[in-house]
Every structure is written in C-alpha cells, then in structure tokens.
CSV table of C-alpha atoms in Angstrom, one decimal:
chain,number,residue,atom,x,y,z
A,1,MET,CA,0.0,-0.1,-0.1
A,2,THR,CA,3.0,2.8,0.7
A,3,GLU,CA,4.5,2.0,-2.4
A,4,ILE,CA,1.6,1.7,-4.3
A,5,SER,CA,0.9,5.4,-2.6
A,6,PHE,CA,4.3,6.6,-3.5
A,7,ASP,CA,4.2,5.6,-7.5
A,8,THR,CA,0.8,7.6,-6.9
A,9,ALA,CA,2.8,10.9,-5.3
A,10,ILE,CA,5.2,10.8,-7.5
A,11,GLU,CA,2.8,10.6,-10.6
A,12,ARG,CA,0.5,13.4,-9.0
A,13,ASP,CA,4.4,15.8,-8.7
A,14,LEU,CA,4.9,14.9,-13.0
A,15,GLN,CA,1.0,16.1,-14.1
A,16,LYS,CA,1.9,18.9,-11.6
A,17,ARG,CA,5.8,19.5,-13.5
A,18,TYR,CA,4.9,19.7,-16.5
A,19,ARG,CA,0.7,20.6,-16.2
A,20,GLN,CA,-0.7,17.4,-18.1
A,21,PRO,CA,-4.1,16.6,-17.5
A,22,LYS,CA,-4.8,13.7,-15.3
A,23,GLY,CA,-6.0,10.7,-16.5
A,24,VAL,CA,-3.2,10.4,-19.2
A,25,GLU,CA,0.0,8.5,-18.5
A,26,GLN,CA,2.7,10.9,-16.7
A,27,PHE,CA,5.5,8.9,-17.1
A,28,GLY,CA,7.7,10.8,-19.7
A,29,ILE,CA,12.1,10.0,-19.6
A,30,GLU,CA,11.4,9.1,-16.3
A,31,ALA,CA,12.0,5.3,-14.8
A,32,ILE,CA,9.1,3.6,-13.9
A,33,PRO,CA,9.3,2.5,-10.1
A,34,ASP,CA,9.3,-1.5,-10.4
A,35,ALA,CA,5.6,-1.2,-8.3
A,36,ARG,CA,4.0,0.1,-12.2
A,37,LYS,CA,6.0,-3.5,-14.0
A,38,THR,CA,2.6,-5.6,-14.2
A,39,VAL,CA,2.9,-5.9,-18.1
A,40,ARG,CA,3.6,-10.1,-19.1
A,41,TRP,CA,4.2,-11.9,-22.3
A,42,TYR,CA,0.9,-11.8,-23.3
A,43,ASP,CA,0.2,-8.3,-22.9
A,44,LEU,CA,3.2,-7.4,-24.5
A,45,PHE,CA,3.4,-10.2,-27.2
A,46,ALA,CA,-0.7,-8.3,-28.8
A,47,ILE,CA,1.2,-5.0,-28.6
A,48,ILE,CA,4.3,-6.1,-31.3
A,49,LEU,CA,1.6,-8.0,-33.2
A,50,ASN,CA,-0.5,-5.7,-33.4
A,51,PHE,CA,2.2,-3.4,-34.5
A,52,LEU,CA,3.4,-5.6,-37.7
A,53,VAL,CA,0.0,-6.6,-38.4
A,54,SER,CA,0.2,-4.0,-40.5
A,55,PRO,CA,-0.6,-2.1,-43.9
A,56,ALA,CA,3.3,-1.9,-43.9
A,57,THR,CA,3.8,-5.5,-43.1
A,58,ILE,CA,1.3,-6.2,-45.7
A,59,LEU,CA,2.6,-4.0,-48.4
A,60,ARG,CA,5.9,-5.3,-48.1
A,61,GLY,CA,5.0,-8.3,-48.8
A,62,GLY,CA,2.7,-7.5,-51.5
A,63,LEU,CA,5.9,-4.9,-52.8
A,64,GLY,CA,8.4,-7.5,-52.9
A,65,VAL,CA,5.9,-9.7,-55.2
A,66,ALA,CA,5.6,-7.0,-57.8
A,67,ALA,CA,8.9,-6.3,-57.6
A,68,GLY,CA,9.4,-9.6,-59.4
A,69,LEU,CA,10.1,-11.9,-56.2
A,70,SER,CA,7.7,-15.2,-56.1
A,71,PHE,CA,5.1,-15.4,-53.2
A,72,GLN,CA,7.5,-17.7,-51.3
A,73,ALA,CA,10.8,-15.6,-51.9
A,74,SER,CA,8.5,-12.1,-50.9
A,75,VAL,CA,7.4,-13.5,-47.4
A,76,THR,CA,10.9,-15.2,-46.6
A,77,ALA,CA,13.0,-12.0,-47.5
A,78,GLU,CA,10.6,-10.2,-45.4
A,79,CYS,CA,10.7,-12.4,-42.4
A,80,LEU,CA,14.0,-12.8,-42.4
A,81,GLY,CA,14.8,-9.1,-42.2
A,82,ILE,CA,12.0,-8.7,-39.4
A,83,LEU,CA,13.8,-11.5,-37.4
A,84,VAL,CA,17.6,-10.8,-37.8
A,85,ALA,CA,16.6,-7.1,-37.1
A,86,CYS,CA,15.2,-8.3,-34.1
A,87,VAL,CA,18.3,-9.5,-32.6
A,88,PHE,CA,19.7,-6.0,-31.7
A,89,TYR,CA,15.9,-5.1,-31.0
A,90,VAL,CA,16.2,-7.3,-28.1
A,91,ILE,CA,18.8,-7.2,-26.5
A,92,MET,CA,18.0,-2.7,-26.6
A,93,ALA,CA,15.0,-3.8,-25.0
A,94,THR,CA,16.9,-5.0,-22.0
A,95,VAL,CA,17.5,-1.3,-21.1
A,96,GLY,CA,13.4,-0.9,-20.5
A,97,VAL,CA,13.1,-4.0,-18.5
A,98,ASP,CA,16.1,-4.1,-16.2
A,99,TYR,CA,16.1,0.1,-15.8
A,100,GLY,CA,11.9,1.2,-16.6
A,101,ILE,CA,13.9,3.5,-18.6
A,102,PRO,CA,12.9,4.4,-22.1
A,103,GLY,CA,15.2,3.6,-24.8
A,104,GLN,CA,16.3,6.9,-26.0
A,105,VAL,CA,17.1,8.0,-22.3
A,106,ALA,CA,19.9,4.8,-22.5
A,107,THR,CA,21.3,6.7,-25.6
A,108,ARG,CA,22.6,9.7,-23.0
A,109,ALA,CA,24.8,6.6,-22.0
A,110,ILE,CA,26.3,5.7,-25.4
A,111,TYR,CA,26.1,8.7,-27.5
A,112,GLY,CA,26.1,11.7,-24.3
A,113,LEU,CA,23.9,13.6,-23.0
A,114,ARG,CA,23.5,16.3,-25.8
A,115,GLY,CA,24.8,13.8,-28.7
A,116,SER,CA,21.9,11.3,-27.8
A,117,LYS,CA,19.6,14.8,-28.4
A,118,LEU,CA,20.6,15.3,-31.6
A,119,ILE,CA,21.3,12.6,-33.5
A,120,PRO,CA,19.2,9.0,-32.4
A,121,SER,CA,16.5,11.2,-30.3
A,122,PHE,CA,16.2,14.0,-34.0
A,123,LEU,CA,16.4,10.8,-35.9
A,124,ARG,CA,14.1,8.3,-34.2
A,125,SER,CA,11.5,11.6,-33.6
A,126,ILE,CA,11.2,12.2,-37.9
A,127,ALA,CA,11.1,8.3,-38.8
A,128,SER,CA,8.1,8.0,-36.2
A,129,CYS,CA,6.6,11.3,-37.9
A,130,TYR,CA,7.4,9.8,-41.3
A,131,TRP,CA,5.7,5.9,-40.2
A,132,PHE,CA,3.1,7.5,-39.2
A,133,ALA,CA,2.2,9.1,-42.3
A,134,PHE,CA,3.6,6.1,-44.2
A,135,GLN,CA,0.8,3.8,-42.0
A,136,THR,CA,-2.4,6.4,-42.2
A,137,VAL,CA,-1.9,6.7,-46.6
A,138,ILE,CA,-1.8,3.2,-46.8
A,139,GLY,CA,-4.6,2.9,-44.6
A,140,ALA,CA,-6.5,5.8,-45.7
A,141,THR,CA,-5.8,4.7,-49.7
A,142,ALA,CA,-8.0,1.6,-49.2
A,143,ILE,CA,-10.7,3.5,-46.5
A,144,CYS,CA,-11.2,5.6,-50.3
A,145,ALA,CA,-11.4,2.2,-52.3
A,146,VAL,CA,-13.7,0.5,-50.0
A,147,LEU,CA,-15.6,3.7,-49.5
A,148,GLN,CA,-16.4,4.1,-53.2
A,149,LYS,CA,-17.5,1.0,-53.6
A,150,LEU,CA,-19.8,1.1,-50.8
A,151,THR,CA,-21.3,4.2,-51.8
A,152,GLY,CA,-20.1,4.5,-55.5
A,153,ALA,CA,-19.0,8.5,-55.0
A,154,SER,CA,-15.3,9.6,-54.5
A,155,TYR,CA,-13.5,10.6,-52.0
A,156,SER,CA,-10.1,13.1,-51.3
A,157,LEU,CA,-7.0,10.7,-50.6
A,158,VAL,CA,-6.0,13.6,-48.6
A,159,TRP,CA,-8.8,14.6,-46.5
A,160,VAL,CA,-9.3,11.0,-45.6
A,161,SER,CA,-5.8,10.5,-44.3
A,162,VAL,CA,-5.9,14.1,-42.1
A,163,LEU,CA,-9.3,13.0,-40.6
A,164,PHE,CA,-7.6,9.2,-40.1
A,165,GLY,CA,-5.0,10.6,-38.9
A,166,ILE,CA,-6.3,12.2,-35.8
A,167,ALA,CA,-8.7,9.4,-35.1
A,168,GLN,CA,-5.7,7.6,-34.2
A,169,ALA,CA,-3.4,10.4,-32.5
A,170,LEU,CA,-6.6,10.9,-29.6
A,171,ILE,CA,-5.2,7.1,-27.6
A,172,ALA,CA,-1.6,7.9,-28.1
A,173,ILE,CA,-1.8,10.7,-26.3
A,174,VAL,CA,-3.3,9.3,-23.1
A,175,GLY,CA,-0.2,6.7,-23.0
A,176,TYR,CA,0.9,3.4,-22.5
A,177,ASP,CA,-2.9,1.7,-20.6
A,178,SER,CA,-4.7,2.7,-23.6
A,179,LEU,CA,-2.1,1.1,-26.1
A,180,LYS,CA,-2.0,-1.9,-24.0
A,181,ALA,CA,-6.2,-1.8,-23.5
A,182,LEU,CA,-6.4,-1.2,-26.8
A,183,SER,CA,-4.1,-3.9,-28.6
A,184,ARG,CA,-6.2,-6.5,-26.2
A,185,VAL,CA,-9.2,-5.6,-27.5
A,186,ALA,CA,-7.8,-5.6,-31.6
A,187,LEU,CA,-6.2,-8.5,-31.7
A,188,PRO,CA,-8.4,-10.6,-32.0
A,189,VAL,CA,-10.6,-9.3,-33.8
A,190,LYS,CA,-7.4,-8.2,-36.9
A,191,LEU,CA,-6.7,-12.2,-36.5
A,192,ALA,CA,-9.8,-13.1,-37.5
A,193,MET,CA,-10.8,-10.5,-39.9
A,194,PHE,CA,-6.8,-12.4,-41.9
A,195,VAL,CA,-8.8,-15.7,-41.7
A,196,TYR,CA,-11.6,-14.1,-43.7
A,197,LEU,CA,-9.6,-12.6,-45.9
A,198,PHE,CA,-7.8,-15.1,-47.2
A,199,VAL,CA,-10.4,-17.4,-47.1
A,200,LEU,CA,-11.6,-14.5,-49.7
A,201,LEU,CA,-8.6,-14.6,-51.9
A,202,ALA,CA,-8.6,-18.1,-52.2
A,203,ASN,CA,-12.7,-19.3,-53.0
A,204,GLN,CA,-12.5,-16.2,-56.0
A,205,ALA,CA,-13.4,-17.6,-59.6
A,206,ASP,CA,-10.1,-16.6,-60.9
A,207,PRO,CA,-8.1,-19.0,-61.5
A,208,ASN,CA,-5.0,-17.3,-60.8
A,209,PHE,CA,-5.5,-16.6,-57.0
A,210,ALA,CA,-6.0,-20.4,-55.9
A,211,PRO,CA,-3.3,-21.5,-53.8
A,212,GLY,CA,-1.6,-23.9,-56.7
A,213,ALA,CA,-1.6,-20.8,-58.3
A,214,VAL,CA,-0.4,-18.6,-56.1
A,215,TRP,CA,2.7,-20.7,-54.9
A,216,SER,CA,3.5,-21.1,-58.1
A,217,PHE,CA,4.2,-18.1,-59.8
A,218,THR,CA,6.9,-17.6,-60.6
A,219,GLY,CA,8.1,-13.9,-60.7
A,220,LYS,CA,10.6,-12.5,-62.6
A,221,ASN,CA,14.1,-14.9,-63.2
A,222,GLY,CA,13.0,-17.7,-61.1
A,223,GLY,CA,11.3,-15.3,-58.2
A,224,TRP,CA,14.5,-15.8,-56.4
A,225,ASP,CA,16.4,-12.8,-57.6
A,226,TRP,CA,19.3,-12.2,-55.2
A,227,LEU,CA,19.3,-8.6,-56.0
A,228,ILE,CA,15.5,-8.5,-55.7
A,229,PHE,CA,15.2,-10.1,-52.5
A,230,VAL,CA,18.6,-8.8,-51.0
A,231,ALA,CA,16.9,-5.3,-51.5
A,232,TRP,CA,13.6,-6.2,-49.7
A,233,PHE,CA,15.1,-8.4,-46.8
A,234,ASN,CA,17.5,-4.8,-46.1
A,235,ALA,CA,13.7,-2.9,-46.4
A,236,SER,CA,12.5,-4.9,-43.8
A,237,ALA,CA,15.6,-5.0,-41.6
A,238,ALA,CA,15.8,-1.4,-42.1
A,239,GLY,CA,12.8,-0.6,-41.4
A,240,TRP,CA,12.2,-2.6,-38.2
A,241,LEU,CA,16.4,-1.0,-37.0
A,242,THR,CA,14.2,2.5,-36.7
A,243,MET,CA,12.9,1.1,-33.3
A,244,ILE,CA,16.0,0.0,-31.8
A,245,THR,CA,15.5,2.8,-29.3
A,246,ASP,CA,11.9,2.4,-29.3
A,247,SER,CA,12.1,-1.0,-28.4
A,248,ALA,CA,12.9,-0.3,-24.1
A,249,ASP,CA,10.1,2.1,-24.8
A,250,PHE,CA,7.7,-1.2,-25.3
A,251,CYS,CA,9.1,-3.3,-22.3
A,252,ARG,CA,9.7,-1.0,-19.5
A,253,TYR,CA,6.8,-2.1,-18.3
A,254,SER,CA,7.2,-6.0,-17.9
A,255,ARG,CA,7.5,-7.6,-15.6
A,256,THR,CA,10.8,-9.7,-16.3
A,257,ARG,CA,13.3,-10.2,-19.9
A,258,ALA,CA,11.7,-13.8,-20.3
A,259,ASP,CA,8.5,-12.0,-20.3
A,260,MET,CA,10.5,-9.6,-23.1
A,261,TRP,CA,11.5,-12.2,-25.0
A,262,ILE,CA,9.2,-14.4,-25.5
A,263,GLY,CA,6.8,-11.6,-26.3
A,264,THR,CA,8.5,-10.1,-28.3
A,265,LEU,CA,10.2,-12.7,-30.5
A,266,SER,CA,7.1,-15.2,-30.7
A,267,ALA,CA,5.3,-11.8,-32.1
A,268,ALA,CA,7.8,-11.0,-35.0
A,269,ALA,CA,8.1,-14.1,-36.2
A,270,ILE,CA,4.5,-14.6,-36.0
A,271,GLY,CA,3.3,-11.4,-36.7
A,272,THR,CA,5.2,-10.4,-40.1
A,273,MET,CA,4.3,-13.9,-41.3
A,274,ILE,CA,0.8,-13.5,-41.8
A,275,SER,CA,1.2,-9.7,-42.8
A,276,GLY,CA,3.4,-10.7,-45.3
A,277,SER,CA,1.8,-13.3,-46.5
A,278,LEU,CA,-1.2,-11.7,-47.1
A,279,GLY,CA,0.3,-8.8,-49.3
A,280,ALA,CA,2.3,-11.4,-51.4
A,281,TYR,CA,-0.8,-13.8,-52.3
A,282,ALA,CA,-2.9,-11.0,-53.4
A,283,ALA,CA,0.5,-9.7,-55.5
A,284,ALA,CA,1.1,-13.2,-56.5
A,285,ALA,CA,-3.0,-13.3,-57.8
A,286,THR,CA,-2.4,-10.4,-59.7
A,287,LEU,CA,0.4,-11.5,-61.2
A,288,GLY,CA,2.4,-8.7,-59.7
A,289,LYS,CA,0.6,-5.7,-61.6
A,290,THR,CA,-1.3,-4.9,-58.0
A,291,ALA,CA,0.2,-4.4,-55.0
A,292,ASN,CA,-1.8,-3.2,-52.5
A,293,PRO,CA,-3.7,-6.5,-50.9
A,294,PHE,CA,-7.2,-4.3,-50.2
A,295,VAL,CA,-7.6,-2.4,-52.9
A,296,VAL,CA,-7.1,-5.9,-54.7
A,297,ILE,CA,-9.8,-7.2,-52.7
A,298,ALA,CA,-12.2,-4.0,-53.0
A,299,GLY,CA,-11.8,-5.1,-56.1
A,300,VAL,CA,-12.7,-8.9,-56.2
A,301,SER,CA,-15.4,-8.5,-53.6
A,302,THR,CA,-18.8,-6.8,-54.4
A,303,SER,CA,-20.5,-7.4,-50.7
A,304,TRP,CA,-21.0,-5.5,-48.4
A,305,ILE,CA,-20.6,-7.0,-45.6
A,306,THR,CA,-16.8,-7.8,-46.8
A,307,LEU,CA,-16.6,-4.1,-47.7
A,308,PHE,CA,-17.7,-3.4,-44.4
A,309,LEU,CA,-15.8,-5.5,-42.3
A,310,ILE,CA,-12.3,-4.7,-44.2
A,311,LEU,CA,-13.0,-1.1,-42.9
A,312,VAL,CA,-13.3,-2.1,-39.7
A,313,PHE,CA,-9.9,-3.8,-40.2
A,314,ILE,CA,-8.4,-0.9,-42.0
A,315,VAL,CA,-9.2,1.2,-38.9
A,316,LEU,CA,-8.0,-1.1,-36.1
A,317,ASP,CA,-4.7,-2.1,-37.9
A,318,ASN,CA,-4.1,1.7,-37.8
A,319,TRP,CA,-5.0,2.5,-35.2
A,320,THR,CA,-2.6,-0.2,-32.9
A,321,ILE,CA,0.5,0.8,-35.4
A,322,ASN,CA,0.2,4.5,-35.1
A,323,VAL,CA,-0.3,4.6,-31.3
A,324,LEU,CA,2.8,2.7,-30.8
A,325,ASN,CA,4.8,5.4,-33.7
A,326,LEU,CA,3.3,8.4,-32.0
A,327,TYR,CA,3.8,7.2,-28.7
A,328,THR,CA,7.9,6.2,-29.3
A,329,GLY,CA,7.9,9.7,-31.1
A,330,GLY,CA,6.9,11.4,-28.4
A,331,LEU,CA,9.1,10.0,-26.1
A,332,SER,CA,12.0,10.6,-28.1
A,333,ILE,CA,10.8,14.2,-28.5
A,334,SER,CA,10.6,14.4,-24.2
A,335,ASN,CA,14.6,13.3,-24.7
A,336,MET,CA,14.9,16.3,-26.5
A,337,PHE,CA,12.8,19.3,-24.7
A,338,GLU,CA,13.3,17.8,-21.1
A,339,ARG,CA,11.1,20.8,-20.0
A,340,LEU,CA,8.0,19.3,-22.4
A,341,GLY,CA,6.1,15.9,-20.6
A,342,ARG,CA,5.1,12.9,-22.6
A,343,PHE,CA,2.0,14.2,-23.5
A,344,TRP,CA,2.9,17.1,-24.9
A,345,THR,CA,5.6,16.1,-27.2
A,346,THR,CA,3.1,13.4,-28.2
A,347,LEU,CA,1.1,16.2,-29.4
A,348,ILE,CA,3.9,17.8,-31.1
A,349,ALA,CA,4.6,14.3,-32.8
A,350,SER,CA,0.9,13.8,-33.9
A,351,ALA,CA,0.5,17.5,-35.4
A,352,VAL,CA,3.7,16.8,-37.7
A,353,GLY,CA,2.9,13.1,-38.9
A,354,ILE,CA,-1.1,14.5,-39.3
A,355,ALA,CA,0.3,17.0,-41.3
A,356,LEU,CA,3.1,14.7,-43.6
A,357,SER,CA,-0.7,12.3,-43.8
A,358,ALA,CA,-1.1,14.8,-46.3
A,359,ILE,CA,1.6,14.1,-48.8
A,360,PRO,CA,0.8,10.7,-51.0
A,361,ASP,CA,4.2,11.1,-52.0
A,362,VAL,CA,5.3,8.8,-48.3
A,363,LEU,CA,3.7,5.9,-50.1
A,364,ASN,CA,5.2,6.2,-53.3
A,365,SER,CA,8.5,6.6,-52.0
A,366,TYR,CA,8.2,4.1,-49.9
A,367,LEU,CA,11.6,1.8,-50.7
A,368,THR,CA,13.9,5.4,-50.9
A,369,TYR,CA,12.9,6.8,-47.3
A,370,ALA,CA,13.0,3.1,-45.7
A,371,THR,CA,16.9,2.6,-47.1
A,372,LEU,CA,17.6,6.2,-46.1
A,373,LEU,CA,16.1,5.7,-42.4
A,374,GLY,CA,18.2,2.5,-42.6
A,375,ASN,CA,21.4,3.9,-44.3
A,376,VAL,CA,21.5,6.7,-40.3
A,377,PHE,CA,19.9,4.1,-38.3
A,378,ALA,CA,22.2,0.8,-39.1
A,379,PRO,CA,24.8,2.3,-37.8
A,380,ILE,CA,23.4,4.0,-34.7
A,381,ALA,CA,22.5,0.2,-33.8
A,382,GLY,CA,25.7,-1.0,-34.4
A,383,VAL,CA,27.1,1.9,-32.1
A,384,LEU,CA,24.4,0.8,-29.3
A,385,VAL,CA,24.5,-2.2,-29.3
A,386,PHE,CA,28.3,-3.1,-29.1
A,387,ASP,CA,28.9,-0.4,-26.4
A,388,TYR,CA,25.5,-1.8,-24.4
A,389,LEU,CA,26.4,-5.2,-24.6
A,390,TRP,CA,30.4,-5.7,-24.7
A,391,LEU,CA,31.4,-2.1,-23.3
A,392,LYS,CA,29.4,-1.6,-20.4
A,393,ARG,CA,28.8,-5.2,-19.9
A,394,THR,CA,24.6,-4.0,-20.4
A,395,ARG,CA,25.2,-2.6,-17.1
A,396,LEU,CA,24.1,1.3,-16.9
A,397,ASP,CA,24.4,4.2,-14.0
A,398,VAL,CA,20.9,5.4,-14.1
A,399,PRO,CA,21.6,8.4,-11.6
A,400,ALA,CA,24.4,9.5,-14.5
A,401,LEU,CA,21.6,9.6,-17.1
A,402,PHE,CA,20.1,12.6,-15.6
A,403,ALA,CA,23.1,14.7,-14.0
A,404,PRO,CA,24.7,17.3,-16.2
A,405,ALA,CA,28.7,16.7,-15.2
A,406,GLY,CA,28.3,12.5,-14.6
A,407,ARG,CA,30.5,10.0,-16.2
A,408,TYR,CA,28.3,10.4,-19.1
A,409,ARG,CA,28.7,13.9,-19.7
A,410,TYR,CA,32.0,12.7,-21.9
A,411,TRP,CA,33.0,15.7,-23.9
A,412,GLY,CA,31.0,18.3,-23.8
A,413,GLY,CA,28.1,16.2,-23.8
A,414,PHE,CA,28.8,14.7,-27.0
A,415,ASN,CA,30.6,11.2,-27.0
A,416,LEU,CA,33.0,11.8,-30.1
A,417,VAL,CA,33.9,8.4,-30.7
A,418,ALA,CA,30.7,7.5,-31.6
A,419,VAL,CA,29.5,10.1,-33.3
A,420,ALA,CA,32.2,10.0,-35.6
A,421,TRP,CA,31.9,5.8,-35.7
A,422,THR,CA,28.0,6.8,-36.8
A,423,ALA,CA,28.9,9.3,-39.5
A,424,LEU,CA,31.7,6.4,-40.8
A,425,GLY,CA,28.9,4.0,-40.8
A,426,PHE,CA,26.3,6.0,-42.8
A,427,LEU,CA,29.5,7.0,-45.5
A,428,PHE,CA,30.0,3.0,-45.6
A,429,TYR,CA,26.1,2.5,-45.8
A,430,MET,CA,25.8,5.0,-49.3
A,431,PHE,CA,29.1,4.3,-50.6
A,432,ALA,CA,30.9,1.0,-49.8
A,433,VAL,CA,28.9,-1.8,-50.0
A,434,PRO,CA,27.5,-3.2,-52.4
A,435,PRO,CA,24.0,-3.9,-52.8
A,436,SER,CA,24.5,-7.9,-52.9
A,437,TRP,CA,26.0,-7.9,-49.2
A,438,VAL,CA,23.1,-6.8,-47.4
A,439,PRO,CA,24.1,-3.6,-46.7
A,440,THR,CA,22.4,-3.2,-43.1
A,441,LEU,CA,23.9,-5.9,-41.5
A,442,CYS,CA,27.7,-5.2,-43.0
A,443,THR,CA,27.0,-1.8,-41.7
A,444,ILE,CA,26.3,-3.0,-38.1
A,445,GLY,CA,29.2,-5.4,-37.8
A,446,PHE,CA,31.5,-2.4,-39.7
A,447,THR,CA,30.3,0.6,-37.2
A,448,GLY,CA,30.5,-1.8,-34.3
A,449,ILE,CA,33.3,-3.2,-34.6
A,450,GLY,CA,35.4,0.3,-35.5
A,451,TYR,CA,33.5,2.0,-32.4
A,452,THR,CA,34.3,-0.6,-30.0
A,453,LEU,CA,38.0,-1.2,-31.1
A,454,THR,CA,38.4,2.4,-31.0
A,455,VAL,CA,36.8,3.5,-27.4
A,456,LEU,CA,38.7,0.1,-25.9
A,457,ALA,CA,42.4,2.1,-27.5
A,458,LEU,CA,40.9,5.3,-26.0
A,459,THR,CA,40.6,4.3,-22.6
A,460,ALA,CA,43.7,4.2,-21.7
A,461,ARG,CA,44.6,7.5,-22.7
A,462,SER,CA,41.2,9.6,-22.0
A,463,PRO,CA,39.6,9.4,-18.3
A,464,LYS,CA,36.2,10.6,-19.9
A,465,MET,CA,36.0,7.6,-22.4
A,466,ALA,CA,37.0,5.5,-19.2
A,467,ARG,CA,34.5,6.5,-17.2
A,468,GLY,CA,31.9,6.9,-19.5
A,469,ALA,CA,32.5,3.2,-21.4
A,470,ALA,CA,32.5,1.0,-18.0
A,471,PRO,CA,30.2,-0.6,-16.1
A,472,ALA,CA,28.6,1.0,-13.7
A,473,GLU,CA,29.9,-0.9,-10.8
A,474,ILE,CA,33.1,-0.3,-12.3
A,475,LEU,CA,34.0,3.3,-11.8
A,476,PRO,CA,37.9,4.3,-13.1
A,477,ALA,CA,39.7,7.6,-12.1
A,478,ALA,CA,38.1,10.5,-11.8
A,479,ALA,CA,37.9,12.4,-15.4
A,480,ASP,CA,40.1,15.2,-16.2
C-alpha cells in the first residue's frame, strides 16, 4: 500500500511539473517504479503482433512480389529481415526491463547527454512521424477504395488521411494503458479478419487466385533474384531497426526479461509471417500487377459485408500501429526537450505526423525512404548494441543519465567517438557496401566493431572515455 501511494505521489508531482491533464500517462523520460512493472508476455505479444499485423508489413509483402519476387521469396525476405533485426532489438529492450527507462534516455550513456538528443532522438522523432504518415496513407488509400465501392462516390485521399490521422492520435496521447487495452481488444478481431481475407482471396473464380497458382507464381528470374531479394530483406530489416531505440519504451512496464523475450520474439515471427503472406498472396494472384491487397480485395468483392469488414480491419490496424509510432515519437521529443511532458511531446509528434499524412508521396517512395532511414539507423544500431553489450556489459549508471556533470557527459555532452563512427557507418552504407552484400548487416558489423576497438584504444589515454564506457559497477579514475 505504501509503495502504491508513493507511485501515485510521483505521478501527481509529474502532472504538476509538466502541467499535464489527469487520466493520461504521466511518466516520460523518468524511470518506471518497480511496482508499475506488471506487464506479462501476452500483453507485450499483443502489442508487438498488432504492430506487425499492419498495412506496412502487408504492403511490403505485396511490393516484393510486384518487384519480381515469388510468393515464397517475398515472405522469406520479409520474415528474415524482421527476425535478424529483432535480435538487435531485444538486446536494447533489456534496458527498459532492467531500468524502467525509455530507450532514448539510455542512449545518453552511449552518445552523451547532448549527443543522444541530436542524433538518436532527433532521427527517431523524424522516423516516427514518417511511419505514422506512411501507415495512415496506406490505410486511407484502402478506405477510399472501400468507400467508393460502398457508396459509388469518390473521396479525397488527402482529407481522409488527415481525418484518419487525427482519430488515431487521440489514443496515443493518453499513453501506455490505452495502448495495452486497445491491443487486447483489436488483436482477436484482426486475426479473425485475416483468416476471412485469406479465404476470400483463395475462393475467387479467377484461377490465378487459387493457392496452387499463387504458390507456383515465379515472378522474375524464377522469383528468387538475389538483388531483389536482398533489397526487400534490407528494407524489412532497416524498417525494424529504426525502432531499436524504442524497444525499451514498449518493454519498460514488463515484469521480467523472459516476458520481454517470449512476447517480442514470438510476435515478430508470427506477425511478419501472416502479414507478409497476405500482401504477397494478393500481389501474386494479380501476377505482380497490384501490390496493395486491400485494393485487390475491394476490386474482387462486391459484398457490402466484406467491404465493411475490410473498413473495420483497416481502422483497427492503423490505430494499433500508429499509437505506437506516436508514443515512441513523443518519448523521443521528450528526451530532446526535457521541460515538456510526454503528453505535450506526443501532441507535437501527432501534429507533424498528421501534416505528413497529407502528402501521398510518402507511400509512392517507400523503398527510397525506408532505405534512407536504414542508412542512418544501421550505424546507430551498431554503436548502441556493441557499446551496451560488450563495453558496458548491460550495466548502466542510471543517476548519471540525468546528471549534467556525470560520467556520461564525455566531451561537452557528446561522445565524439560514437558520433564519428555513426558518420563513418553512414558513409560506409552509402558508398562502400555493394547492394548484394546486405548493407544493413554489413554496416552494423563495420560500425560496431570499429567503434568498440576505438573506444578500447582510447580508454587507456582518456579518463573521460574510460568512465563513460565502463560498466556501472566499475568506476575508473575521475575524469580530467
């Protein structure tokens, strides 16, 4: 009872400090008290699975087929990309489970108190707003197609996108509890509709929609063209890696590491498989001519019940996805501007995301944007994972994350080694790695190993570097 009262007092203090309304999540960059860590694996499973049972994951499967892959190759590329990226994701997710802090706050230990704001947090806030807009435009495109079928009238994609974005933002602003509740309700409905959509596609009169025809569709060059396969594997991995600094955000309410591992990894495997399969199936059934499965379904079905169910599915799908995008975007902005509470920073992220939703080009240039984000986040992932796992041995000095003159100040608030290797990794990705070498993985390895060796070489000469790089229990001599 005393512990619960103490937690309530903390929340009242945060509400007053940030002038946030009652009834919303008050914790932003602050560590979550142990008494609040009650989330089990199945809640995390629902959150992550809802995130992956999404328009982006579905469309990516369809786009892979449209680019020339077979059904099997497209699904394999997407699943492998997500699962490989998820290995790095769960490593950084332990920060949230162990310390109750957001991932962006944890990056202060690696990039420095100021460096974390200008590099991981700034870039992640951009990525969050872009992914929000991307998901919204995909959903709005399908909504327009369904509404046109139901009513016979045409609808403005821009206005539908903006209004849809506003509706999604309302839940994100409330916070983690609304996200958890929405995931519990939406997941069984979405899975049931997935089964229905697969059955609907498989039972069309057109022989190309038959499971056997889809399975035998070869695409270009036998359906397993290596360069195309790597491009979509890379796009899938790069998209997930943009969330590496957010993994702790989703898991900081988790009870144990086991809950995090089971919930996250199982959801990643299952969610990507079923979503990518639906998109690839629809695209293969149209012989690679139409990538968006919702457009395909709206075109082959004349039943208003089917169209209405698609509409419900799209709304639930986008809601569960974009709540996460705005939630993590808000925490990224909170790390940049510490005087603003989570409620206000999520509101800012929502406004930017909704504005971007009015630009349909975010959908047309998906591969370009996804690759560019991967160019940036692959070296960030390399620095973060290698530093946290091999240098700090997963042990952070949490009070120092909030201390202006603490061990993570490095040089004027910047870990110059991390900044330099992030820039080198970006250049390596852009100009040195052949597309056939899986650029995302090569860049993570190049950046992480180079950064680690440089830090080890400097620790003997620089007390600042030695203190900042060491595990929390091992404190080298005072900084110069």
